[in-house]
Amino acid sequence: MSEFAAELRTLIDDLVSAEGGTAGDVDPLRLWERLRELGLHRVGLPEERGGSGGSLDDLVVVVEALASRGVGVPIVETSVADWVVGHAQPLDDRLTTVVLLDTSTAPTDRGPGLPVVPWGRHAQRLVLCAPGRPAQAVDMAGAVVEPGENLAGEPRDVVTLTGATPAELAGAPSYDAVRQRLGLLWSAAVVGAAQGAYRLTKAYVAERRQFGAPLLEIPAVASGVAQMRVGLAQAETALALAREAVAAEGETPADVNVSESAVATARIMTAAAATDIARLAHQLHGAMGVTHEYPLHHCTRRLWAWRDSVAAERQWAEELGRQAAAAGEHGVWTRLTATAY
Amino acid sequence: MDHAHPPTPPGTASRRSGPQENWLELRTQVRRLTADWRDAGRYRPRSDAWLRSFDLDFSKELAARGLVAMTYPEEFGGGGRSHVERLAVTEELLRAGAPVAAHWIGDRQIGPAVLRHGTRELQEEILPQISSATAVFCLGMSEPEAGSDLAAVRTTGRRVRDGWRITGHKIWTSHAHRATHAYVLARTEHAARKHQGLTEFIVDMQADGVSVTPIVDLTGEHHFNEVRFDDAFVPAHRVLGRAGAGWKQVVEQLSFERGGAERVLSSYPVLVDLIAATAEAQAHELQGLLGSLTARLAVLRRMCWDVARSLDAGEAPVQQAATLKYLGNTFEHDVIDALRSTDLCRDAARDSVFGQALLASPGFGLRGGAAEVLLSVIAKQEARA
């Protein structure tokens, strides 16, 4: 666990509050500027490469804390893109985003464009990662951007590269390592958004009165609150497992395999919790929760968008299941019990 | 929380070598022993073995190897080890579907309760008997009119010269017909609040006035019983903790009862079959199911570990244990249900891996606290938080 966790959480809470408090009032780009001024966008990257220092664990705390307030800023994408670039060259001020490609074919100007580029319209540089190929970076100047949005209304644009040719990033982490770091950070984001949805719901059912008493007095409502709580506990535990597994190995790409299953586990468990928590949060909020004015949707739409971001829950589950089947019961058990956690 | 006798500090466990090495050594020991017994045909692995597979010889064999009463101080015949080390052993026993029912309840919760609240005299009497698996405990908590509402117990304890007289009717008492001792929660005074005036006793099953009648469960097996106490005498020193303070103590005991790996692994033999079936079929649907279940198991194991660490720190993680039990029981059911995506469920025999697990499964979410009650406990705690 990050030794700065409490401090970082307070810092982010104060920042979000200063920018308007509830997610609906916060301008994500303004908040992003504030985060950049403070260097929070590059926590977990070494100072000698232009980062802000601190550990990956500290970054996890930052991502989770921002998400728990229901705000979406490009922290996951840019911190991973910067991490990749930082292996090859010192970081500059350009906003860099990252895209995982399914195939090993490089995008060309004749191609159909890259779908789902996170924050593409704001990005000045793009990192491209494909299985079995070195990562590449390309300047976005001259790129054609067709705006799109994910379920939470965050930019997910179609980008067609017309100008610069992508250049290899020497010494960059492997595709699997990038995917794993994204997996860990998206898990943290989902946990944060789930905490936010839970906090709002708990407060709502304690305040809102029907039949002469708070909703929480209705046993089925109390049961729903408890189910949200245990789902959240499960997601938080899965995230803790993954953080520890990744931290125990250091961050070198060569060590990826050992913590692979811990990250897959975190993605599966946080996604499953996202599904239950979003459903229950809306059910317990009644019609109030479906209005644009009430802040619940800032959390629940992010839960829906982020649970299947980069790779779907189902995909992680099939991968983990395939590994388990190949390892056999003995292998599964040995792996599970290899550590205390 | 103040404890008359704090548990052994966690540090004592690692005096031989690092904790990691200890775990592996313990795991290996259990794996060898269970394999030997299984290969010799001395037991057949099954689901729900910790409740249903009773073999005093096996429990005594474990005791002789220091695998019972592991967390008790050595002066009482225990191992002076941590709850985390005990968890490594219980996990392996459950994985093997081994016949551990004879010592499970005494080892898991009665010994720790006696350690926390018992007098020195009671500790010296009871703990060595649990450590050697000579005492077999049953739990006299539930009654016909006190199920989930445990504080509604009607069994009474009446103070007499040199002790107490117990009268009442307990039900769903697993292995009472084989037990040497019963833990009994009884009302000893009529207080304004029902959580006051309860007392915990340790009663000899051989005492005059104790009678046992069987209840056969839906599988046709007999582990449940009704136990009647008709003015049964209990010597004064067999009161556990303070008379009248039983409620607080029994709630604490629940963290031992609910927070173990048996709340997760009751249907583990089914998961073994599911892994093999997935390897054979190589179907995406099965892989997805197995992947999700594996992920849940990893998280539940960690929750067991967190509970064990809290116990090692002398805490009573009631809330954590309730969460673990609720999620663990759901997992146990879902493992069984997942096997229905294979052919292994088709016309399954009642004594097949699937059949044994499914027929035992209605009990998973009831014993040790019904799922609904656990959720209500959690909701109440959250409302206060």
XYZ file of C-alpha atoms in Angstrom:
726
model
C 0.000 0.000 0.000
C 1.271 3.429 -0.959
C 2.672 5.285 2.036
C 1.334 8.519 0.586
C -2.178 7.151 0.025
C -3.961 9.285 2.619
C -2.113 12.423 1.548
C -2.811 11.846 -2.147
C -6.485 11.188 -1.511
C -6.876 14.396 0.467
C -5.031 16.370 -2.183
C -7.300 15.062 -4.930
C -10.450 15.529 -2.889
C -9.484 19.145 -2.289
C -8.706 19.691 -5.959
C -12.015 18.265 -7.129
C -13.894 20.244 -4.494
C -12.145 23.432 -5.566
C -13.183 22.777 -9.172
C -16.853 22.562 -8.275
C -17.206 19.499 -6.078
C -19.687 17.312 -7.890
C -18.721 15.646 -11.109
C -21.316 17.555 -13.089
C -19.717 20.903 -12.219
C -16.148 19.873 -12.861
C -14.643 20.739 -16.219
C -12.375 17.737 -16.822
C -9.880 19.707 -18.902
C -9.519 22.424 -16.270
C -9.066 19.777 -13.592
C -6.533 18.076 -15.820
C -4.564 21.329 -16.068
C -4.530 21.601 -12.276
C -3.310 18.006 -12.017
C -0.561 18.732 -14.539
C 0.542 21.843 -12.660
C 0.973 19.718 -9.565
C 2.664 16.884 -11.438
C -0.034 14.422 -10.374
C -0.456 13.216 -13.950
C 3.038 11.723 -13.870
C 3.087 10.089 -10.477
C 4.713 6.687 -10.715
C 7.217 7.756 -13.379
C 10.869 8.363 -12.492
C 11.944 11.968 -12.057
C 15.053 11.556 -14.187
C 12.814 10.757 -17.162
C 10.569 13.762 -16.580
C 8.120 12.039 -14.250
C 7.014 13.130 -10.790
C 8.527 10.176 -8.941
C 6.617 7.886 -6.616
C 5.527 4.330 -7.251
C 2.988 2.663 -9.476
C 1.066 2.097 -6.253
C 0.876 5.867 -5.731
C -0.503 6.209 -9.252
C -3.132 3.592 -8.464
C -4.227 5.720 -5.517
C -4.477 8.826 -7.714
C -6.545 7.021 -10.358
C -8.871 5.503 -7.764
C -9.339 8.787 -5.888
C -10.221 10.731 -9.057
C -12.661 8.038 -10.166
C -14.353 7.921 -6.788
C -15.401 11.543 -7.329
C -16.943 10.562 -10.642
C -14.610 12.652 -12.774
C -12.969 11.451 -15.956
C -9.567 12.831 -16.869
C -7.070 11.174 -19.225
C -4.886 9.912 -16.391
C -4.877 6.198 -17.209
C -4.125 6.692 -20.902
C -1.504 9.392 -20.585
C 0.324 7.882 -17.618
C 0.664 4.593 -19.469
C 1.670 6.325 -22.715
C 4.243 8.406 -20.836
C 5.531 5.287 -19.124
C 6.107 3.648 -22.505
C 7.734 6.750 -24.016
C 9.856 7.287 -20.894
C 11.641 4.010 -21.529
C 12.961 5.401 -24.814
C 13.392 9.119 -24.219
C 12.885 11.844 -21.619
C 9.306 13.092 -21.415
C 8.274 16.432 -22.819
C 5.042 18.329 -22.224
C 3.035 16.766 -25.027
C -0.208 15.069 -24.065
C 0.292 11.494 -25.178
C -2.330 8.787 -25.368
C -2.091 5.082 -26.058
C -3.876 2.588 -28.280
C -3.580 -1.194 -28.227
C -3.838 -2.713 -31.683
C -5.333 -6.147 -32.170
C -3.136 -7.118 -35.076
C 0.550 -6.674 -35.721
C -0.074 -4.564 -38.807
C 1.074 -0.992 -38.529
C -1.485 1.700 -39.292
C -0.871 3.567 -42.509
C -2.390 6.611 -44.086
C -4.334 4.338 -46.401
C -5.891 2.453 -43.505
C -9.377 2.959 -42.173
C -8.131 4.932 -39.155
C -7.694 3.924 -35.560
C -10.991 3.469 -33.792
C -11.452 4.320 -30.118
C -8.436 6.538 -29.501
C -8.911 7.801 -25.940
C -8.839 11.602 -25.752
C -7.597 11.580 -29.370
C -8.818 15.123 -30.109
C -6.708 16.487 -27.242
C -3.653 14.311 -27.802
C -0.481 15.653 -29.352
C 1.193 12.297 -29.629
C 0.028 8.723 -29.884
C 1.656 5.524 -28.652
C 0.774 2.393 -30.596
C 1.273 -1.080 -29.146
C 0.739 -4.292 -31.058
C 1.459 -7.895 -30.056
C 4.917 -9.067 -31.067
C 6.091 -5.675 -32.258
C 8.040 -2.878 -30.584
C 5.902 0.031 -29.449
C 5.773 3.066 -31.699
C 5.077 6.742 -31.191
C 3.653 9.173 -33.700
C 3.002 12.897 -33.612
C -0.652 13.801 -33.996
C -0.013 16.926 -36.051
C -1.936 16.574 -39.263
C -3.968 13.594 -38.079
C -7.651 13.566 -38.955
C -9.801 13.162 -35.842
C -13.415 12.143 -35.958
C -14.939 12.655 -32.517
C -16.664 9.844 -30.689
C -17.655 9.169 -27.094
C -17.698 6.173 -24.800
C -20.676 5.306 -22.575
C -19.558 7.939 -20.071
C -19.266 10.683 -22.684
C -15.485 10.659 -22.613
C -13.601 11.231 -25.887
C -12.976 8.045 -27.828
C -12.142 9.278 -31.280
C -11.393 7.783 -34.660
C -7.933 8.921 -35.718
C -6.521 8.703 -39.219
C -2.813 9.350 -39.412
C -1.926 11.295 -42.532
C 1.391 12.951 -41.797
C 4.177 11.576 -39.706
C 5.212 7.930 -39.814
C 5.172 6.079 -36.492
C 8.677 5.659 -35.086
C 9.873 2.788 -32.965
C 10.461 3.433 -29.262
C 13.702 1.684 -28.405
C 13.611 -0.183 -25.110
C 9.867 0.256 -24.677
C 7.905 -2.307 -22.643
C 6.218 -5.199 -24.413
C 2.602 -5.203 -25.549
C 1.739 -7.544 -22.666
C 3.371 -5.257 -20.126
C 1.441 -2.275 -21.452
C -1.796 -4.209 -21.444
C -1.104 -5.298 -17.899
C -0.433 -1.776 -16.661
C -3.621 -0.585 -18.355
C -5.453 -3.490 -16.756
C -4.243 -2.586 -13.286
C -5.077 1.100 -13.678
C -8.511 0.474 -15.174
C -9.204 -1.848 -12.254
C -8.304 1.003 -9.910
C -10.562 3.362 -11.845
C -13.482 0.936 -11.636
C -12.972 0.490 -7.895
C -12.987 4.264 -7.490
C -16.192 4.729 -9.487
C -17.792 1.867 -7.544
C -16.879 3.587 -4.276
C -18.465 6.762 -5.576
C -21.702 5.011 -6.588
C -21.824 3.220 -3.261
C -21.262 6.395 -1.247
C -24.075 8.219 -3.056
C -26.452 5.287 -2.660
C -25.775 4.800 1.014
C -26.423 8.479 1.693
C -29.560 8.515 -0.462
C -31.316 5.567 1.186
C -30.530 6.970 4.626
C -32.066 10.369 3.767
C -34.926 9.614 1.428
C -38.086 8.826 3.373
C -41.044 6.750 2.195
C -43.764 5.092 4.267
C -42.727 7.447 7.075
C -39.169 6.170 7.418
C -35.829 6.198 5.608
C -35.688 3.748 2.692
C -32.954 1.883 4.511
C -35.597 0.596 6.945
C -37.043 -1.554 4.158
C -35.253 -4.918 4.517
C -34.892 -5.434 0.757
C -33.240 -2.016 0.484
C -30.854 -2.804 3.347
C -30.033 -6.081 1.645
C -29.259 -4.240 -1.583
C -26.922 -1.878 0.265
C -25.147 -4.852 1.858
C -24.791 -6.548 -1.524
C -23.183 -3.415 -2.898
C -20.831 -3.361 0.073
C -19.690 -6.971 -0.296
C -19.272 -6.511 -4.055
C -17.097 -3.496 -3.384
C -15.104 -5.421 -0.775
C -14.452 -8.110 -3.355
C -13.303 -5.580 -5.954
C -11.073 -3.772 -3.466
C -9.491 -7.041 -2.384
C -8.838 -8.018 -6.006
C -7.191 -4.665 -6.638
C -5.034 -5.058 -3.529
C -3.942 -8.493 -4.739
C -2.950 -7.147 -8.134
C -1.100 -4.172 -6.668
C 0.902 -6.420 -4.408
C 1.665 -8.907 -7.157
C 2.841 -6.168 -9.496
C 4.807 -4.373 -6.776
C 6.478 -7.607 -5.710
C 7.900 -8.042 -9.164
C 9.084 -4.601 -9.903
C 8.099 -3.064 -13.175
C 10.389 -4.664 -15.650
C 8.598 -6.182 -18.628
C 10.515 -9.440 -18.226
C 8.595 -10.166 -15.043
C 5.176 -9.785 -16.551
C 4.038 -13.403 -16.453
C 3.902 -13.878 -12.720
C 1.485 -11.047 -12.015
C -0.503 -11.600 -15.194
C -3.146 -13.666 -13.477
C -3.412 -11.196 -10.602
C -4.211 -8.389 -13.032
C -6.659 -10.571 -14.951
C -8.293 -11.411 -11.622
C -8.572 -7.732 -10.745
C -10.148 -6.913 -14.114
C -12.670 -9.734 -13.801
C -13.607 -8.983 -10.218
C -13.819 -5.226 -10.591
C -15.903 -5.612 -13.752
C -18.277 -8.017 -12.028
C -18.608 -5.620 -9.091
C -19.185 -2.729 -11.523
C -22.131 -4.573 -13.043
C -23.798 -5.348 -9.706
C -23.060 -1.998 -8.131
C -24.317 0.058 -11.076
C -27.536 -1.968 -11.224
C -28.185 -1.784 -7.476
C -27.224 1.901 -7.236
C -29.854 2.798 -9.816
C -32.456 0.468 -8.370
C -32.044 1.928 -4.882
C -32.010 5.521 -6.127
C -35.313 5.180 -7.926
C -36.097 7.697 -10.662
C -33.851 10.346 -9.113
C -30.795 8.378 -10.202
C -31.663 8.504 -13.903
C -31.750 12.300 -14.128
C -28.876 14.169 -15.646
C -28.851 16.584 -12.748
C -28.290 14.018 -10.033
C -24.600 12.956 -9.950
C -25.059 9.170 -9.852
C -24.642 8.713 -13.604
C -21.141 10.164 -13.481
C -20.170 7.041 -11.553
C -22.459 4.439 -13.090
C -21.779 5.380 -16.715
C -18.078 5.170 -15.970
C -18.586 1.766 -14.387
C -20.247 0.590 -17.584
C -17.634 2.204 -19.828
C -14.556 1.239 -17.874
C -15.394 -2.341 -16.857
C -14.814 -3.489 -20.450
C -12.231 -0.909 -21.432
C -9.224 -2.129 -23.510
C -10.314 -5.754 -23.078
C -13.733 -7.042 -22.056
C -14.316 -8.863 -18.763
C -15.220 -11.936 -20.732
C -11.888 -11.887 -22.561
C -9.871 -11.740 -19.339
C -12.029 -14.545 -17.921
C -11.476 -16.774 -20.931
C -7.738 -16.165 -20.779
C -7.601 -17.002 -17.098
C -9.828 -20.037 -17.632
C -7.667 -21.286 -20.476
C -4.576 -20.972 -18.294
C -6.330 -22.752 -15.427
C -7.446 -25.613 -17.649
C -3.958 -25.978 -19.101
C -2.360 -25.918 -15.655
C -4.780 -28.495 -14.256
C -6.062 -28.530 -10.674
C -2.606 -29.036 -9.239
C -1.210 -26.108 -11.197
C -4.113 -23.848 -10.287
C -3.805 -24.684 -6.611
C -0.032 -24.287 -6.588
C -0.303 -20.893 -8.177
C -3.082 -19.788 -5.820
C -1.170 -20.875 -2.754
C 2.292 -19.793 -3.873
C 1.877 -16.592 -1.913
C 0.078 -15.845 1.290
C -2.261 -13.633 -0.652
C -11.506 -5.375 23.226
C -10.070 -6.828 26.384
C -9.217 -10.481 26.549
C -8.487 -12.424 29.684
C -5.929 -14.407 27.759
C -4.629 -12.782 24.617
C -3.789 -15.150 21.774
C -0.222 -16.071 21.041
C 1.566 -13.178 19.384
C 2.042 -13.796 15.661
C 5.810 -13.520 15.901
C 6.164 -16.833 17.693
C 5.161 -18.699 14.581
C 8.161 -17.773 12.517
C 10.833 -18.854 14.932
C 11.838 -21.852 12.829
C 12.128 -20.192 9.458
C 10.375 -17.595 7.332
C 6.573 -17.814 7.261
C 6.602 -18.660 3.559
C 8.738 -21.761 4.195
C 6.517 -22.759 7.091
C 3.438 -22.638 4.893
C 4.967 -24.770 2.209
C 6.237 -27.267 4.758
C 2.795 -27.476 6.354
C 1.063 -27.790 3.007
C 3.409 -30.549 1.926
C 2.831 -32.398 5.162
C -0.949 -32.314 4.680
C -0.710 -33.261 1.012
C 1.367 -36.346 1.863
C -0.865 -37.444 4.696
C -4.115 -37.075 2.772
C -2.615 -38.788 -0.265
C -1.507 -41.737 1.896
C -4.911 -42.152 3.469
C -6.697 -41.751 0.161
C -4.440 -44.189 -1.665
C -4.883 -46.723 1.117
C -8.651 -46.417 0.677
C -9.078 -44.991 4.148
C -11.232 -42.116 2.940
C -12.948 -40.941 -0.192
C -12.764 -37.205 -0.969
C -16.126 -35.509 -1.014
C -17.770 -32.109 -0.903
C -18.752 -30.736 2.500
C -16.329 -33.142 4.181
C -15.660 -30.756 7.062
C -19.247 -31.211 8.175
C -20.090 -34.697 6.930
C -16.933 -36.832 6.956
C -16.344 -37.919 10.535
C -13.340 -40.099 11.310
C -11.857 -39.835 14.774
C -8.799 -41.840 13.721
C -7.954 -39.301 11.058
C -8.430 -36.413 13.483
C -6.140 -38.156 15.972
C -3.548 -38.700 13.284
C -3.646 -34.968 12.505
C -3.392 -34.201 16.211
C -0.369 -36.462 16.590
C 1.311 -34.458 13.835
C 0.539 -31.126 15.447
C -2.097 -30.209 12.841
C -4.921 -29.703 15.329
C -4.969 -26.859 17.883
C -2.168 -25.258 15.937
C -2.851 -21.779 17.287
C -3.123 -22.771 20.939
C -0.159 -22.206 23.264
C 2.183 -25.160 23.605
C 1.510 -25.471 27.329
C -1.994 -26.711 26.428
C -0.780 -29.152 23.806
C -1.127 -26.638 20.993
C 1.340 -25.665 18.309
C 1.925 -22.039 19.259
C 1.482 -21.118 15.624
C -0.398 -18.328 13.889
C -3.902 -18.426 12.397
C -2.303 -17.787 9.046
C -0.359 -21.040 9.368
C -3.497 -22.833 10.474
C -5.181 -21.501 7.333
C -2.536 -23.151 5.145
C -3.418 -26.474 6.790
C -7.211 -26.108 6.682
C -7.060 -25.090 3.021
C -5.139 -28.230 2.144
C -7.477 -30.462 4.158
C -10.523 -28.962 2.457
C -8.900 -29.240 -0.940
C -8.346 -32.929 -0.256
C -11.956 -33.403 0.897
C -10.547 -35.123 3.992
C -12.607 -36.491 6.922
C -12.051 -33.694 9.418
C -15.503 -33.274 10.995
C -14.571 -34.876 14.326
C -12.231 -32.118 15.442
C -13.308 -29.235 13.224
C -15.684 -27.355 15.520
C -13.668 -27.788 18.711
C -10.457 -26.819 16.977
C -11.955 -23.895 15.091
C -14.004 -22.076 17.662
C -14.313 -23.726 21.069
C -10.597 -23.822 21.810
C -10.133 -20.170 20.789
C -13.173 -19.157 22.871
C -11.790 -21.009 25.896
C -8.432 -19.349 25.304
C -10.000 -15.922 25.140
C -12.527 -16.201 27.940
C -12.001 -19.378 29.946
C -10.466 -19.602 33.385
C -7.062 -21.167 33.767
C -8.737 -24.242 35.215
C -11.035 -24.591 32.221
C -8.168 -24.089 29.802
C -6.114 -26.786 31.495
C -9.051 -29.167 31.385
C -10.394 -28.600 27.869
C -7.585 -27.446 25.621
C -5.364 -30.555 25.867
C -8.391 -32.683 25.000
C -9.079 -30.653 21.852
C -5.374 -30.686 20.989
C -5.265 -34.482 21.120
C -8.644 -34.872 19.369
C -10.026 -36.763 22.333
C -12.762 -34.187 22.915
C -15.381 -33.947 20.177
C -17.508 -30.809 20.358
C -20.978 -30.036 19.135
C -22.542 -26.564 19.078
C -25.630 -25.961 21.190
C -26.670 -22.638 19.753
C -29.838 -22.981 17.631
C -33.170 -23.894 19.172
C -36.618 -24.539 17.721
C -37.580 -20.937 18.537
C -34.130 -19.396 18.152
C -32.637 -19.835 14.700
C -31.266 -16.683 13.125
C -32.508 -14.848 16.231
C -29.944 -16.480 18.475
C -30.509 -14.163 21.428
C -34.014 -15.628 21.709
C -32.682 -18.875 23.199
C -34.992 -20.368 25.802
C -32.628 -22.916 27.289
C -32.044 -21.826 30.864
C -29.195 -22.160 33.298
C -30.188 -22.154 36.973
C -27.559 -21.523 39.603
C -27.286 -24.328 42.156
C -24.736 -25.349 44.734
C -21.352 -25.941 42.991
C -22.629 -25.117 39.562
C -25.613 -24.837 37.264
C -28.597 -26.865 36.062
C -29.365 -26.602 32.350
C -32.792 -27.213 30.887
C -33.722 -26.730 27.283
C -33.892 -27.977 23.714
C -31.212 -27.448 21.060
C -31.594 -28.360 17.393
C -29.523 -28.735 14.190
C -26.702 -29.944 16.411
C -24.238 -31.638 14.070
C -22.520 -34.733 15.481
C -24.122 -34.435 18.927
C -24.515 -38.230 18.770
C -20.740 -38.574 18.620
C -19.711 -35.594 20.721
C -18.092 -35.778 24.147
C -18.847 -32.135 24.910
C -21.387 -29.530 23.934
C -20.993 -25.792 23.840
C -24.320 -24.428 25.108
C -25.668 -20.894 25.043
C -28.317 -20.466 27.748
C -30.281 -17.741 29.451
C -29.226 -17.340 33.067
C -31.172 -14.201 33.925
C -34.168 -12.401 32.523
C -32.818 -8.998 31.682
C -34.573 -6.001 30.165
C -32.609 -6.446 26.957
C -32.456 -9.901 25.432
C -28.767 -9.594 24.637
C -28.061 -9.462 28.330
C -28.267 -12.374 30.732
C -26.894 -15.049 28.397
C -24.154 -17.419 29.505
C -21.905 -19.878 27.680
C -21.359 -23.348 29.133
C -19.336 -26.412 28.341
C -21.478 -29.431 29.056
C -20.536 -33.113 29.241
C -22.609 -35.087 26.769
C -22.470 -38.008 29.225
C -24.086 -35.981 32.013
C -27.425 -37.155 33.394
C -30.310 -35.412 31.725
C -28.675 -35.001 28.290
C -30.412 -36.867 25.470
C -29.859 -36.899 21.717
C -32.300 -37.744 18.918
C -31.277 -37.869 15.254
C -32.518 -35.714 12.383
C -31.875 -37.267 8.981
C -31.207 -34.699 6.249
C -32.434 -34.704 2.662
C -29.454 -36.717 1.479
C -30.425 -39.498 3.876
C -27.362 -38.787 6.017
C -27.359 -38.313 9.753
C -25.241 -35.547 11.212
C -27.975 -33.280 12.617
C -29.567 -33.957 15.977
C -31.852 -32.556 18.579
C -30.347 -32.334 22.038
C -32.441 -32.045 25.176
C -31.126 -30.939 28.524
C -33.310 -31.926 31.439
C -31.892 -30.323 34.561
C -28.405 -31.424 33.480
C -25.719 -30.472 35.988
C -22.769 -28.336 34.888
C -19.989 -27.701 37.411
C -19.269 -24.045 38.172
C -15.902 -24.014 36.448
C -17.491 -24.990 33.127
C -18.905 -21.516 32.637
C -17.099 -19.927 29.739
C -16.175 -16.344 30.583
C -18.474 -14.198 32.630
C -21.995 -15.325 33.507
C -24.443 -13.009 31.764
C -21.877 -11.742 29.237
C -22.393 -14.587 26.782
C -23.769 -12.497 23.941
C -20.640 -10.429 23.383
C -18.544 -13.578 23.584
C -20.665 -15.584 21.165
C -20.639 -12.761 18.618
C -16.860 -12.773 18.837
C -16.847 -16.539 18.391
C -18.690 -16.034 15.117
C -15.596 -14.495 13.551
C -13.856 -17.831 14.092
C -16.930 -19.740 12.923
C -17.569 -17.695 9.789
C -14.126 -16.559 8.742
C -12.487 -19.816 7.648
C -11.730 -21.479 4.328
C -14.580 -23.979 4.842
C -16.936 -21.143 3.886
C -15.347 -21.115 0.435
C -14.192 -24.650 -0.318
C -17.167 -26.863 0.586
C -17.722 -27.682 -3.085
C -14.061 -27.735 -4.119
C -14.197 -31.316 -5.493
C -16.630 -29.986 -8.108
C -14.139 -27.328 -9.169
C -11.572 -30.080 -9.684
C -13.963 -31.748 -12.147
C -14.724 -28.438 -13.826
C -11.031 -27.769 -14.461
C -10.603 -31.194 -16.052
C -13.765 -30.831 -18.136
C -12.664 -27.416 -19.403
C -9.271 -28.773 -20.411
C -10.988 -31.538 -22.331
C -13.700 -29.519 -24.062
C -11.668 -26.340 -24.759
C -14.931 -24.431 -25.136
C -14.976 -20.662 -24.682
C -18.031 -20.745 -22.472
C -16.390 -23.108 -20.010
C -13.136 -21.202 -20.094
C -14.971 -17.992 -19.239
C -16.842 -19.669 -16.392
C -13.695 -21.261 -15.021
C -11.746 -18.013 -15.338
C -14.341 -16.094 -13.355
C -14.483 -18.781 -10.674
C -10.691 -18.879 -10.410
C -10.617 -15.112 -9.997
C -13.257 -15.286 -7.268
C -11.376 -18.046 -5.495
C -8.179 -15.977 -5.476
C -10.020 -13.070 -3.879
C -11.857 -15.236 -1.338
C -8.592 -16.872 -0.300
C -7.172 -13.437 0.318
C -10.205 -12.555 2.449
C -9.620 -15.720 4.526
C -6.046 -14.623 4.937
C -7.110 -11.132 6.057
C -9.427 -12.656 8.674
C -6.620 -14.932 9.910
C -4.283 -11.975 10.212
C -6.877 -10.053 12.227
C -7.294 -13.039 14.523
C -3.525 -13.167 14.955
C -3.649 -9.527 15.992
C -6.148 -10.448 18.716
C -9.074 -8.818 16.949
C -12.552 -10.234 16.346
C -13.246 -9.363 12.682
C -16.986 -10.036 12.824
C -17.868 -7.898 9.813
C -15.054 -9.228 7.635
C -16.009 -12.792 8.528
C -19.669 -12.162 7.651
C -18.626 -10.721 4.282
C -16.361 -13.668 3.588
C -19.019 -16.193 4.501
C -21.665 -14.554 2.353
C -19.415 -14.312 -0.696
C -17.835 -17.721 -0.080
C -21.182 -19.506 0.118
C -22.308 -17.859 -3.114
C -19.104 -19.076 -4.739
C -19.681 -22.628 -3.461
C -23.108 -22.639 -5.110
C -21.852 -21.130 -8.348
C -19.114 -23.761 -8.662
C -21.782 -26.463 -8.560
C -23.941 -24.606 -11.031
C -21.010 -24.159 -13.427
C -20.632 -27.915 -13.742
C -24.054 -27.904 -15.382
C -22.365 -26.400 -18.436
C -20.621 -29.755 -18.861
C -22.050 -33.209 -19.388
C -21.150 -34.222 -15.851
C -24.532 -33.135 -14.530
C -26.584 -35.245 -16.936
C -28.416 -38.001 -15.060
C -25.922 -37.493 -12.253
C -25.924 -40.109 -9.500
C -26.652 -38.974 -5.975
C -23.207 -40.067 -4.796
C -21.370 -38.516 -7.753
C -19.123 -35.522 -7.163
C -21.886 -33.297 -8.523
C -24.661 -35.095 -6.632
C -22.955 -34.988 -3.254
C -22.193 -31.305 -3.597
C -25.606 -30.283 -4.882
C -27.511 -32.242 -2.245
C -25.351 -30.722 0.492
C -25.594 -27.203 -0.928
C -28.844 -25.987 0.692
C -26.980 -25.962 3.988
C -24.152 -23.721 2.761
C -25.994 -20.447 3.162
C -27.762 -21.446 6.393
C -25.274 -22.883 8.863
C -23.224 -20.411 10.800
C -25.632 -17.604 9.905
C -28.189 -17.400 7.107
C -27.233 -15.298 4.083
C -30.121 -12.885 4.702
C -29.022 -12.327 8.264
C -25.404 -11.799 7.234
C -26.538 -9.129 4.776
C -28.594 -7.490 7.466
C -25.606 -7.523 9.840
C -23.501 -5.893 7.135
C -26.189 -3.297 6.311
C -26.542 -2.328 9.976
C -22.833 -1.941 10.347
C -22.712 0.190 7.197
C -25.543 2.396 8.402
C -23.491 3.155 11.499
C -20.255 3.713 9.579
